[in-house]
Each structure stands twice: as C-alpha cells, then as structure tokens.
Amino acid sequence: MTRINHRTYQEHRASYDKIRDVIAGEDRLKQAGAQYLPEPEGMTTKQYTRYVQGSSFYAVAERTLRGMVGSVTRNEPILELPPRIEDMRQAATFEGHSLDVLLEDALREVLSIGRVAMLLDYPTDGAAPGSAPFISTFTAESILDWKEELVGGRQKLTHLRLHESNDDLQDTGVEQHLVLTLSPAYAVQRFHVSTKRNGPAIQSAEEVQVGEDIVPVINGSPLFDIPAVVVSPYNLKADVEKPPFLDLINVNLAHWRNSADYFWSLYLTSQPTPWVAGAINEKNKPTQIGSGAFWVLPQGAQAGMLEFTGAGIAAQKTALDDLTAQMATLGARMVYDGKGRNETADTAKLRHRSELSLLHSSVNMVEAGILKLLRLAAEWTQPNTADDVKLKLHRDFVTAQMDPAILTALIKAWQSGAISHDTLLMNLKKGELMDVNRALDDERDLIEEDETVLTFPTIPQSGAA
C-alpha cells in the first residue's frame, strides 16, 4: 500500500473541518445537522428540523479571527525588494495575488488552523524571460505527508506531499498530488491518486506518475533544500501543532447547542395552552382560541390555561451567559464588553497579554516564513541580493488614535517652545496621526515642500521685552 497520509493526518483533519465549519457560520452548521447539534431523544424529524432552525449561532470565532487579522494589517508592512523581484509585490502568488493578500491569507490560516505551507517555484508555461518566481500556498488539509531528517548536521525537510487542485479531475474520484523530495538534490513529482476509503480512513491507494521527475536547476546548479516552509504559530517546523482556535471553537459550539435548547424551551413554553375538563365530546369541543372565538361548554365544565412556571429557562440563560464569558477568556474580546465573570483586573491583564502573545508569535512566524522565501527568490534571480529584501509586519495591534485634547496640548506646547518639533512629530506618529512607516526626516521634508502648510506665530517667551 502506498503511503499517502502522515500517521497523524486523520487525527487532526477532523479538527480542521470543525474549525472551518464554525468560522463559515450558521448556515454551514445548520446544514451539517446532527454532526454538531445532536438530535434530542424522543424528537420527531419535523420537531428536530424546527429545533435546528430555531437556534441562534453566535459568530464569535469568525469575528475574533477577523479582528485579529485586521489588527495586524491595519498598518502597511515595511517591504523592500530588489528590482529583479519587484513584480512580486503585486503578483506574489500562483494565482497572481499581491503580497498583501498573501500575508492576510497566511495570517488567517496560521491563527485559526495553526498551519499553512508555502512553496517557491518558477512559472513553467508561458513565462516571459526574466519572470519572477511565485509562491504557492497549501492549507493544512492539503499537507498530506512530511518528513524531516538530519542532513549534513542540520534538520531539513526531506519529503513533502501536497494535494494540488486540478479542475480537470473534479468529480472523478482522482486526486493530484505534488511530491517534493530531497535525495540528495531537490526533485519534484506529480501523481494522480485513486483511493478507496473505509469511512474517513484510507483503505488503499493507487497512484500513477504524471510526467517525468523534475530536478530544478537554479543558476546552473541543483537545489539541496526544498524551497518550502510550513508555518505554525510557534515555529517553521513540519510537525503539527494544536490549532490555536480549537478551544474557542469548541466553546462556540457548546454555546450554540445550549442556544438550541434555550430557544426550543421558549418555543414550547411561551404560548399558553388551553385546557378543558368536563363532559367534552367531538360536538362541543372548542376548535379555536382568541378574542374572536366563542366557547359553549356543558354545565359543570372547567377551562383554564397551562403556563410555564419554574427556573429551568432562567438556568439555561445563565449557562449561555457563562459560555459567553468563557469565550471572552479564549480570545473573543471584540464581541464581549468588560471582564469575564468573577475576573479580577490583574487576571484580565494576563489574559490580554496571553492573547497578544499568540498573535505576536503568529506574526513573527508568518513574517519569517515569507521573508525566507522572498530572500530565496532574490538569490535565485540575482545572486547576492538576498540581504536587500526587507519585510516587517507591525506589532502595534491596538489602535492608539490620539485624543483631540492631547493633540491640542501638544500643539500649544510646541508653539510655546516647551517641546521640539521632533518631539511633536514623534508624538503624532505614536498617536497614528501621521504615517507610521514615514521617518521623521521625511515628514520634515514634506512640510518644507508643502506651500500650503501654515506657519504658527512665534509666541514671546516669558520676560521678553
């Protein structure tokens, strides 16, 4: 049997699917039905449909992810590229997307799933002379198998099998795999793979190679490293890490299940039910209810309304609030005001630092992974230019827009000579009232060149004549 998947692949695949379904939102989850929302015992199919449709999904995970990615990308990254690969700024990926798009996609994958692979390659068909390399990205689900070994005293990636999309193979049951090996030079193979499954597990697989082995040659020499990185929130190793969002996803699902019970209980108990006791038969049985309905009951009959009493629904509401607070402690501050229940100010600070620590680490790894491939691209196209590549993502994740009162005070302090012009500009930069990537010298040059800038009147110093 051909080995297709790493021994840990199936174990983590279920988590990846769950995370993607929850981030996709309410419609995806409701279509999945009992997979995420088990059917309570004794319910009919019709009742279960009503039970699912009446639930309300709180999209905490998706909002949290969007907020975390937005906090990183709200400022333009610092990016310098040598002329030979400058085109990668606007067309860095196989699909022709810019580096900004690549950065956002990589951050989203690493923060939520905890894993993304990126491969540097050259166009093979229709490429113009002097074309720049491009970067292909592969989701965690597409990273099928991998191996790292000690080569020349260094731990290296020596085998990587990736699922490669191919529109021609859609709905055929055949997959296209890209296999990258180091033995000892870098080689590329493509296979068409047919699999037989027993449930989610692969029972057997047959593969047929497409074309010949490709041994890329750069600047007249083969490569002795696979030009790929596997990025996690903590390192650039191929080993699988626990997805950062998994705990939040599990609590988000628990909140949804509790929501389904809560709204089902409201549905059953919110409408009072009439009851009649006495000699009631088909002829005198009431058939309507409301102000326009008229009941004629036999002598001695009694009527009343069944209404819910008790604390059951209140307990369900409390459970929903508890789960909301728990989601806040797992990274959902963007949708939860204040501290968690019974959470002290010191604990809230520690939680905040922990969340920013994960974000900071993820930014470090995404930056390091893309920078490594960009420097490799520079070396491929023009030797000795790798050090000319600069990439720096901002770590200022929290908006720090300056308060108008503080701005007024700074201007007055500058006008009165209490602070220098450099100090004023530095504070404007910290307060995000000027481009955070612009040097102070460049800002002063722009001020001098701008004829529309007003000059402030000089205010005499105390004691002047």
GROMACS .gro file of C-alpha atoms in nm:
model
  465
    1MET     CA    1   0.000   0.000   0.000
    2THR     CA    2   0.135   0.343  -0.097
    3ARG     CA    3   0.170   0.578   0.198
    4ILE     CA    4  -0.046   0.881   0.122
    5ASN     CA    5  -0.110   1.049   0.457
    6HIS     CA    6   0.112   1.109   0.756
    7ARG     CA    7   0.021   0.890   1.054
    8THR     CA    8  -0.119   1.196   1.240
    9TYR     CA    9  -0.308   1.343   0.945
   10GLN     CA   10  -0.650   1.189   1.008
   11GLU     CA   11  -0.635   1.274   1.378
   12HIS     CA   12  -0.604   1.645   1.301
   13ARG     CA   13  -0.823   1.656   0.991
   14ALA     CA   14  -1.143   1.635   1.196
   15SER     CA   15  -1.034   1.944   1.394
   16TYR     CA   16  -0.957   2.136   1.074
   17ASP     CA   17  -1.301   2.060   0.930
   18LYS     CA   18  -1.473   2.163   1.253
   19ILE     CA   19  -1.286   2.493   1.271
   20ARG     CA   20  -1.368   2.579   0.910
   21ASP     CA   21  -1.737   2.493   0.956
   22VAL     CA   22  -1.770   2.711   1.266
   23ILE     CA   23  -1.588   3.003   1.104
   24ALA     CA   24  -1.810   2.965   0.794
   25GLY     CA   25  -2.105   3.035   1.023
   26GLU     CA   26  -2.465   2.947   1.096
   27ASP     CA   27  -2.580   2.825   0.756
   28ARG     CA   28  -2.293   2.576   0.721
   29LEU     CA   29  -2.355   2.439   1.072
   30LYS     CA   30  -2.728   2.402   1.027
   31GLN     CA   31  -2.672   2.212   0.701
   32ALA     CA   32  -2.445   1.972   0.891
   33GLY     CA   33  -2.734   1.894   1.126
   34ALA     CA   34  -2.669   1.622   1.382
   35GLN     CA   35  -2.291   1.632   1.322
   36TYR     CA   36  -2.268   1.934   1.552
   37LEU     CA   37  -2.618   1.951   1.704
   38PRO     CA   38  -2.725   1.602   1.818
   39GLU     CA   39  -3.095   1.519   1.796
   40PRO     CA   40  -3.254   1.502   2.145
   41GLU     CA   41  -3.415   1.171   2.232
   42GLY     CA   42  -3.785   1.142   2.152
   43MET     CA   43  -3.793   1.417   1.887
   44THR     CA   44  -3.963   1.358   1.555
   45THR     CA   45  -3.788   1.457   1.233
   46LYS     CA   46  -4.021   1.755   1.197
   47GLN     CA   47  -3.952   1.869   1.553
   48TYR     CA   48  -3.576   1.833   1.507
   49THR     CA   49  -3.591   2.050   1.193
   50ARG     CA   50  -3.774   2.316   1.394
   51TYR     CA   51  -3.523   2.272   1.679
   52VAL     CA   52  -3.226   2.336   1.446
   53GLN     CA   53  -3.382   2.625   1.255
   54GLY     CA   54  -3.494   2.797   1.576
   55SER     CA   55  -3.142   2.802   1.724
   56SER     CA   56  -2.922   3.112   1.706
   57PHE     CA   57  -2.550   3.083   1.636
   58TYR     CA   58  -2.321   3.343   1.795
   59ALA     CA   59  -2.041   3.400   1.540
   60VAL     CA   60  -1.768   3.468   1.794
   61ALA     CA   61  -1.487   3.271   1.626
   62GLU     CA   62  -1.525   3.439   1.288
   63ARG     CA   63  -1.539   3.788   1.442
   64THR     CA   64  -1.237   3.716   1.659
   65LEU     CA   65  -1.034   3.594   1.361
   66ARG     CA   66  -1.133   3.894   1.151
   67GLY     CA   67  -1.042   4.130   1.436
   68MET     CA   68  -0.702   3.967   1.497
   69VAL     CA   69  -0.604   3.973   1.128
   70GLY     CA   70  -0.731   4.330   1.098
   71SER     CA   71  -0.523   4.444   1.395
   72VAL     CA   72  -0.208   4.327   1.215
   73THR     CA   73  -0.289   4.454   0.865
   74ARG     CA   74  -0.435   4.792   0.962
   75ASN     CA   75  -0.084   4.939   0.907
   76GLU     CA   76   0.106   4.878   0.584
   77PRO     CA   77   0.403   4.642   0.631
   78ILE     CA   78   0.754   4.765   0.563
   79LEU     CA   79   0.860   4.591   0.240
   80GLU     CA   80   1.174   4.640   0.032
   81LEU     CA   81   1.251   4.422  -0.271
   82PRO     CA   82   1.544   4.427  -0.515
   83PRO     CA   83   1.441   4.536  -0.868
   84ARG     CA   84   1.463   4.184  -1.009
   85ILE     CA   85   1.172   4.059  -0.794
   86GLU     CA   86   0.984   4.388  -0.753
   87ASP     CA   87   0.699   4.236  -0.957
   88MET     CA   88   0.628   4.003  -0.664
   89ARG     CA   89   0.490   4.300  -0.470
   90GLN     CA   90   0.180   4.294  -0.692
   91ALA     CA   91   0.192   3.933  -0.818
   92ALA     CA   92   0.347   3.715  -0.550
   93THR     CA   93   0.130   3.403  -0.573
   94PHE     CA   94   0.047   3.137  -0.828
   95GLU     CA   95  -0.299   3.298  -0.865
   96GLY     CA   96  -0.143   3.642  -0.926
   97HIS     CA   97  -0.235   3.789  -0.586
   98SER     CA   98  -0.026   4.061  -0.422
   99LEU     CA   99   0.199   4.016  -0.122
  100ASP     CA  100  -0.060   4.195   0.093
  101VAL     CA  101  -0.318   3.930   0.003
  102LEU     CA  102  -0.066   3.652   0.067
  103LEU     CA  103   0.011   3.797   0.411
  104GLU     CA  104  -0.357   3.818   0.507
  105ASP     CA  105  -0.430   3.465   0.387
  106ALA     CA  106  -0.128   3.322   0.569
  107LEU     CA  107  -0.217   3.505   0.892
  108ARG     CA  108  -0.576   3.382   0.875
  109GLU     CA  109  -0.465   3.020   0.828
  110VAL     CA  110  -0.198   3.026   1.097
  111LEU     CA  111  -0.417   3.198   1.357
  112SER     CA  112  -0.721   2.973   1.304
  113ILE     CA  113  -0.594   2.635   1.181
  114GLY     CA  114  -0.235   2.673   1.300
  115ARG     CA  115  -0.072   2.551   0.980
  116VAL     CA  116  -0.002   2.660   0.622
  117ALA     CA  117   0.261   2.554   0.366
  118MET     CA  118   0.420   2.788   0.113
  119LEU     CA  119   0.628   2.674  -0.184
  120LEU     CA  120   0.852   2.890  -0.404
  121ASP     CA  121   0.854   2.797  -0.773
  122TYR     CA  122   0.906   2.933  -1.122
  123PRO     CA  123   0.638   2.952  -1.393
  124THR     CA  124   0.668   2.654  -1.628
  125ASP     CA  125   0.440   2.753  -1.917
  126GLY     CA  126   0.411   3.085  -2.095
  127ALA     CA  127   0.659   3.266  -1.870
  128ALA     CA  128   0.835   3.572  -2.011
  129PRO     CA  129   1.216   3.592  -1.993
  130GLY     CA  130   1.320   3.728  -1.656
  131SER     CA  131   0.993   3.633  -1.487
  132ALA     CA  132   0.999   3.645  -1.109
  133PRO     CA  133   0.927   3.333  -0.903
  134PHE     CA  134   0.590   3.292  -0.734
  135ILE     CA  135   0.466   3.144  -0.406
  136SER     CA  136   0.202   2.870  -0.393
  137THR     CA  137   0.008   2.823  -0.071
  138PHE     CA  138  -0.137   2.499   0.066
  139THR     CA  139  -0.387   2.472   0.351
  140ALA     CA  140  -0.337   2.235   0.643
  141GLU     CA  141  -0.576   1.985   0.481
  142SER     CA  142  -0.356   1.981   0.169
  143ILE     CA  143  -0.038   1.896   0.361
  144LEU     CA  144  -0.074   1.517   0.336
  145ASP     CA  145   0.265   1.379   0.439
  146TRP     CA  146   0.603   1.509   0.551
  147LYS     CA  147   0.938   1.402   0.689
  148GLU     CA  148   1.225   1.590   0.849
  149GLU     CA  149   1.571   1.432   0.876
  150LEU     CA  150   1.923   1.523   0.980
  151VAL     CA  151   2.119   1.617   0.665
  152GLY     CA  152   2.474   1.747   0.688
  153GLY     CA  153   2.434   1.822   1.056
  154ARG     CA  154   2.110   2.021   1.007
  155GLN     CA  155   1.746   1.921   1.044
  156LYS     CA  156   1.591   1.953   0.699
  157LEU     CA  157   1.258   1.891   0.535
  158THR     CA  158   1.331   1.592   0.309
  159HIS     CA  159   0.981   1.487   0.198
  160LEU     CA  160   0.657   1.680   0.145
  161ARG     CA  161   0.339   1.552  -0.020
  162LEU     CA  162   0.079   1.816  -0.108
  163HIS     CA  163  -0.271   1.794  -0.250
  164GLU     CA  164  -0.276   2.007  -0.565
  165SER     CA  165  -0.602   2.138  -0.710
  166ASN     CA  166  -0.684   2.031  -1.066
  167ASP     CA  167  -1.014   2.136  -1.224
  168ASP     CA  168  -0.992   1.856  -1.481
  169LEU     CA  169  -1.008   1.595  -1.205
  170GLN     CA  170  -1.316   1.735  -1.032
  171ASP     CA  171  -1.580   1.469  -0.954
  172THR     CA  172  -1.360   1.188  -1.090
  173GLY     CA  173  -1.252   1.048  -0.754
  174VAL     CA  174  -0.889   1.104  -0.856
  175GLU     CA  175  -0.660   1.348  -0.674
  176GLN     CA  176  -0.344   1.519  -0.797
  177HIS     CA  177  -0.053   1.513  -0.555
  178LEU     CA  178   0.271   1.710  -0.567
  179VAL     CA  179   0.560   1.522  -0.405
  180LEU     CA  180   0.877   1.712  -0.315
  181THR     CA  181   1.184   1.513  -0.211
  182LEU     CA  182   1.545   1.570  -0.117
  183SER     CA  183   1.761   1.273  -0.220
  184PRO     CA  184   2.013   1.436  -0.214
  185ALA     CA  185   1.905   1.707  -0.462
  186TYR     CA  186   1.560   1.862  -0.473
  187ALA     CA  187   1.320   1.678  -0.707
  188VAL     CA  188   0.952   1.723  -0.793
  189GLN     CA  189   0.700   1.455  -0.893
  190ARG     CA  190   0.329   1.466  -0.973
  191PHE     CA  191   0.089   1.177  -0.925
  192HIS     CA  192  -0.274   1.101  -0.998
  193VAL     CA  193  -0.401   0.912  -0.694
  194SER     CA  194  -0.711   0.693  -0.666
  195THR     CA  195  -0.810   0.599  -0.310
  196LYS     CA  196  -1.050   0.354  -0.153
  197ARG     CA  197  -1.182   0.453   0.186
  198ASN     CA  198  -1.338   0.285   0.484
  199GLY     CA  199  -1.522   0.582   0.626
  200PRO     CA  200  -1.276   0.873   0.662
  201ALA     CA  201  -0.970   0.643   0.668
  202ILE     CA  202  -0.783   0.542   0.351
  203GLN     CA  203  -0.801   0.166   0.298
  204SER     CA  204  -0.583   0.150  -0.012
  205ALA     CA  205  -0.441   0.384  -0.274
  206GLU     CA  206  -0.308   0.353  -0.626
  207GLU     CA  207  -0.102   0.625  -0.788
  208VAL     CA  208   0.025   0.687  -1.138
  209GLN     CA  209   0.304   0.935  -1.201
  210VAL     CA  210   0.225   1.221  -1.440
  211GLY     CA  211   0.529   1.312  -1.649
  212GLU     CA  212   0.893   1.264  -1.552
  213ASP     CA  213   1.075   1.364  -1.238
  214ILE     CA  214   1.168   1.733  -1.240
  215VAL     CA  215   1.504   1.834  -1.092
  216PRO     CA  216   1.503   2.218  -1.084
  217VAL     CA  217   1.831   2.388  -1.170
  218ILE     CA  218   1.890   2.743  -1.047
  219ASN     CA  219   2.190   2.941  -1.174
  220GLY     CA  220   2.326   2.620  -1.326
  221SER     CA  221   2.311   2.413  -1.006
  222PRO     CA  222   2.053   2.181  -0.846
  223LEU     CA  223   1.899   2.273  -0.512
  224PHE     CA  224   1.984   2.094  -0.190
  225ASP     CA  225   1.693   2.232   0.010
  226ILE     CA  226   1.319   2.201  -0.058
  227PRO     CA  227   1.212   2.564  -0.123
  228ALA     CA  228   0.910   2.540   0.105
  229VAL     CA  229   0.815   2.643   0.457
  230VAL     CA  230   0.546   2.503   0.685
  231VAL     CA  231   0.434   2.782   0.916
  232SER     CA  232   0.273   2.733   1.257
  233PRO     CA  233   0.208   2.996   1.528
  234TYR     CA  234   0.521   2.882   1.713
  235ASN     CA  235   0.784   2.770   1.461
  236LEU     CA  236   0.865   2.679   1.099
  237LYS     CA  237   0.872   2.304   1.157
  238ALA     CA  238   0.658   2.049   0.975
  239ASP     CA  239   0.529   1.895   1.300
  240VAL     CA  240   0.160   1.959   1.367
  241GLU     CA  241   0.066   2.199   1.647
  242LYS     CA  242  -0.272   2.219   1.818
  243PRO     CA  243  -0.489   2.470   1.625
  244PRO     CA  244  -0.498   2.799   1.823
  245PHE     CA  245  -0.874   2.840   1.767
  246LEU     CA  246  -0.974   2.486   1.866
  247ASP     CA  247  -1.068   2.568   2.228
  248LEU     CA  248  -1.266   2.874   2.122
  249ILE     CA  249  -1.440   2.669   1.850
  250ASN     CA  250  -1.543   2.401   2.100
  251VAL     CA  251  -1.691   2.657   2.339
  252ASN     CA  252  -1.861   2.832   2.046
  253LEU     CA  253  -2.029   2.502   1.954
  254ALA     CA  254  -2.130   2.441   2.317
  255HIS     CA  255  -2.287   2.786   2.321
  256TRP     CA  256  -2.482   2.702   2.005
  257ARG     CA  257  -2.608   2.371   2.146
  258ASN     CA  258  -2.720   2.549   2.463
  259SER     CA  259  -2.885   2.814   2.248
  260ALA     CA  260  -3.083   2.546   2.062
  261ASP     CA  261  -3.213   2.404   2.393
  262TYR     CA  262  -3.294   2.753   2.523
  263PHE     CA  263  -3.492   2.866   2.219
  264TRP     CA  264  -3.667   2.529   2.192
  265SER     CA  265  -3.776   2.566   2.554
  266LEU     CA  266  -3.904   2.917   2.482
  267TYR     CA  267  -4.095   2.786   2.183
  268LEU     CA  268  -4.262   2.515   2.388
  269THR     CA  269  -4.346   2.729   2.690
  270SER     CA  270  -4.402   3.082   2.563
  271GLN     CA  271  -4.751   3.011   2.421
  272PRO     CA  272  -5.011   2.931   2.694
  273THR     CA  273  -5.207   2.613   2.619
  274PRO     CA  274  -5.585   2.594   2.695
  275TRP     CA  275  -5.730   2.304   2.890
  276VAL     CA  276  -6.092   2.196   2.940
  277ALA     CA  277  -6.226   1.946   3.193
  278GLY     CA  278  -6.582   1.807   3.189
  279ALA     CA  279  -6.819   1.620   2.961
  280ILE     CA  280  -6.650   1.727   2.639
  281ASN     CA  281  -6.715   1.542   2.316
  282GLU     CA  282  -6.637   1.598   1.948
  283LYS     CA  283  -6.952   1.809   1.909
  284ASN     CA  284  -6.882   2.066   2.182
  285LYS     CA  285  -6.503   2.057   2.177
  286PRO     CA  286  -6.359   2.410   2.122
  287THR     CA  287  -6.173   2.439   1.792
  288GLN     CA  288  -6.044   2.797   1.806
  289ILE     CA  289  -5.885   3.024   2.063
  290GLY     CA  290  -5.865   3.402   2.086
  291SER     CA  291  -6.089   3.707   2.130
  292GLY     CA  292  -6.298   3.616   1.825
  293ALA     CA  293  -6.366   3.258   1.936
  294PHE     CA  294  -6.684   3.167   2.130
  295TRP     CA  295  -6.694   2.857   2.350
  296VAL     CA  296  -7.014   2.685   2.464
  297LEU     CA  297  -6.923   2.434   2.734
  298PRO     CA  298  -7.151   2.181   2.908
  299GLN     CA  299  -7.272   2.261   3.256
  300GLY     CA  300  -7.004   2.191   3.519
  301ALA     CA  301  -6.714   2.205   3.273
  302GLN     CA  302  -6.399   2.397   3.364
  303ALA     CA  303  -6.143   2.574   3.144
  304GLY     CA  304  -5.805   2.725   3.208
  305MET     CA  305  -5.459   2.790   3.063
  306LEU     CA  306  -5.142   2.588   3.112
  307GLU     CA  307  -4.849   2.829   3.165
  308PHE     CA  308  -4.483   2.762   3.240
  309THR     CA  309  -4.355   2.823   3.590
  310GLY     CA  310  -4.013   2.746   3.737
  311ALA     CA  311  -3.646   2.835   3.690
  312GLY     CA  312  -3.549   2.594   3.413
  313ILE     CA  313  -3.529   2.850   3.133
  314ALA     CA  314  -3.352   3.101   3.357
  315ALA     CA  315  -3.086   2.838   3.428
  316GLN     CA  316  -3.036   2.787   3.054
  317LYS     CA  317  -2.997   3.164   3.007
  318THR     CA  318  -2.736   3.171   3.285
  319ALA     CA  319  -2.549   2.889   3.112
  320LEU     CA  320  -2.548   3.091   2.788
  321ASP     CA  321  -2.403   3.391   2.973
  322ASP     CA  322  -2.136   3.171   3.133
  323LEU     CA  323  -2.032   3.033   2.795
  324THR     CA  324  -2.020   3.385   2.650
  325ALA     CA  325  -1.784   3.488   2.931
  326GLN     CA  326  -1.576   3.176   2.871
  327MET     CA  327  -1.543   3.264   2.503
  328ALA     CA  328  -1.419   3.607   2.611
  329THR     CA  329  -1.135   3.449   2.807
  330LEU     CA  330  -1.039   3.245   2.498
  331GLY     CA  331  -0.986   3.544   2.273
  332ALA     CA  332  -1.325   3.696   2.195
  333ARG     CA  333  -1.281   4.041   2.346
  334MET     CA  334  -1.407   4.202   2.026
  335VAL     CA  335  -1.761   4.081   2.098
  336TYR     CA  336  -1.765   4.090   2.476
  337ASP     CA  337  -1.758   4.407   2.687
  338GLY     CA  338  -1.564   4.408   3.012
  339LYS     CA  339  -1.400   4.132   3.213
  340GLY     CA  340  -1.511   3.773   3.243
  341ARG     CA  341  -1.741   3.684   3.529
  342ASN     CA  342  -1.551   3.697   3.862
  343GLU     CA  343  -1.236   3.800   3.673
  344THR     CA  344  -1.006   4.045   3.850
  345ALA     CA  345  -0.832   4.332   3.675
  346ASP     CA  346  -0.494   4.155   3.708
  347THR     CA  347  -0.636   3.836   3.557
  348ALA     CA  348  -0.783   4.036   3.268
  349LYS     CA  349  -0.439   4.190   3.202
  350LEU     CA  350  -0.274   3.847   3.199
  351ARG     CA  351  -0.541   3.714   2.961
  352HIS     CA  352  -0.495   4.013   2.732
  353ARG     CA  353  -0.117   3.960   2.725
  354SER     CA  354  -0.166   3.590   2.654
  355GLU     CA  355  -0.390   3.664   2.356
  356LEU     CA  356  -0.146   3.922   2.222
  357SER     CA  357   0.136   3.671   2.279
  358LEU     CA  358  -0.031   3.423   2.042
  359LEU     CA  359  -0.091   3.699   1.790
  360HIS     CA  360   0.266   3.826   1.825
  361SER     CA  361   0.412   3.477   1.781
  362SER     CA  362   0.194   3.409   1.474
  363VAL     CA  363   0.300   3.738   1.316
  364ASN     CA  364   0.666   3.650   1.382
  365MET     CA  365   0.632   3.312   1.212
  366VAL     CA  366   0.436   3.435   0.908
  367GLU     CA  367   0.685   3.718   0.863
  368ALA     CA  368   0.983   3.478   0.895
  369GLY     CA  369   0.834   3.225   0.653
  370ILE     CA  370   0.753   3.474   0.377
  371LEU     CA  371   1.081   3.660   0.428
  372LYS     CA  372   1.272   3.333   0.386
  373LEU     CA  373   1.100   3.263   0.051
  374LEU     CA  374   1.143   3.622  -0.073
  375ARG     CA  375   1.515   3.612   0.003
  376LEU     CA  376   1.541   3.279  -0.173
  377ALA     CA  377   1.360   3.430  -0.474
  378ALA     CA  378   1.609   3.719  -0.477
  379GLU     CA  379   1.901   3.475  -0.464
  380TRP     CA  380   1.755   3.269  -0.749
  381THR     CA  381   1.710   3.570  -0.977
  382GLN     CA  382   2.023   3.769  -0.885
  383PRO     CA  383   2.283   3.617  -0.655
  384ASN     CA  384   2.398   3.816  -0.350
  385THR     CA  385   2.078   4.025  -0.331
  386ALA     CA  386   1.902   3.828  -0.057
  387ASP     CA  387   2.002   4.080   0.210
  388ASP     CA  388   1.829   4.356   0.010
  389VAL     CA  389   1.490   4.203   0.094
  390LYS     CA  390   1.320   4.362   0.394
  391LEU     CA  391   0.983   4.263   0.538
  392LYS     CA  392   0.847   4.389   0.868
  393LEU     CA  393   0.489   4.348   0.988
  394HIS     CA  394   0.368   4.588   1.253
  395ARG     CA  395   0.332   4.466   1.610
  396ASP     CA  396   0.119   4.761   1.721
  397PHE     CA  397  -0.201   4.559   1.739
  398VAL     CA  398  -0.411   4.805   1.939
  399THR     CA  399  -0.547   5.126   1.785
  400ALA     CA  400  -0.389   5.423   1.958
  401GLN     CA  401  -0.562   5.717   1.790
  402MET     CA  402  -0.465   6.035   1.975
  403ASP     CA  403  -0.729   6.213   2.181
  404PRO     CA  404  -0.811   6.563   2.042
  405ALA     CA  405  -0.739   6.723   2.383
  406ILE     CA  406  -0.389   6.570   2.387
  407LEU     CA  407  -0.328   6.694   2.030
  408THR     CA  408  -0.428   7.046   2.130
  409ALA     CA  409  -0.197   7.035   2.431
  410LEU     CA  410   0.094   6.916   2.216
  411ILE     CA  411   0.044   7.194   1.962
  412LYS     CA  412   0.035   7.453   2.239
  413ALA     CA  413   0.348   7.308   2.399
  414TRP     CA  414   0.529   7.322   2.066
  415GLN     CA  415   0.413   7.678   1.994
  416SER     CA  416   0.530   7.793   2.335
  417GLY     CA  417   0.870   7.631   2.290
  418ALA     CA  418   0.818   7.371   2.563
  419ILE     CA  419   0.887   7.082   2.323
  420SER     CA  420   1.082   7.049   2.000
  421HIS     CA  421   0.938   6.994   1.653
  422ASP     CA  422   1.086   6.643   1.656
  423THR     CA  423   0.904   6.562   1.981
  424LEU     CA  424   0.579   6.690   1.832
  425LEU     CA  425   0.621   6.474   1.520
  426MET     CA  426   0.721   6.169   1.726
  427ASN     CA  427   0.403   6.200   1.933
  428LEU     CA  428   0.190   6.247   1.622
  429LYS     CA  429   0.342   5.927   1.484
  430LYS     CA  430   0.272   5.736   1.805
  431GLY     CA  431  -0.083   5.870   1.805
  432GLU     CA  432  -0.127   5.750   1.445
  433LEU     CA  433  -0.190   6.098   1.306
  434MET     CA  434   0.090   6.052   1.053
  435ASP     CA  435   0.213   5.756   0.852
  436VAL     CA  436   0.374   5.513   1.097
  437ASN     CA  437   0.616   5.399   0.825
  438ARG     CA  438   0.741   5.750   0.747
  439ALA     CA  439   1.067   5.867   0.903
  440LEU     CA  440   1.068   6.199   1.088
  441ASP     CA  441   1.322   6.344   0.840
  442ASP     CA  442   1.090   6.258   0.551
  443GLU     CA  443   0.797   6.424   0.730
  444ARG     CA  444   1.002   6.743   0.784
  445ASP     CA  445   1.098   6.744   0.413
  446LEU     CA  446   0.731   6.715   0.315
  447ILE     CA  447   0.642   7.005   0.546
  448GLU     CA  448   0.912   7.225   0.391
  449GLU     CA  449   0.798   7.137   0.038
  450ASP     CA  450   0.428   7.198   0.111
  451GLU     CA  451   0.349   7.564   0.046
  452THR     CA  452   0.001   7.527   0.200
  453VAL     CA  453   0.140   7.449   0.548
  454LEU     CA  454   0.060   7.737   0.786
  455THR     CA  455   0.337   7.877   0.999
  456PHE     CA  456   0.244   7.937   1.359
  457PRO     CA  457   0.314   8.282   1.504
  458THR     CA  458   0.606   8.297   1.741
  459ILE     CA  459   0.491   8.343   2.100
  460PRO     CA  460   0.726   8.558   2.306
  461GLN     CA  461   0.893   8.380   2.597
  462SER     CA  462   0.821   8.491   2.950
  463GLY     CA  463   1.016   8.803   3.048
  464ALA     CA  464   1.082   8.913   2.686
  465ALA     CA  465   1.062   9.287   2.608
   0.00000   0.00000   0.00000
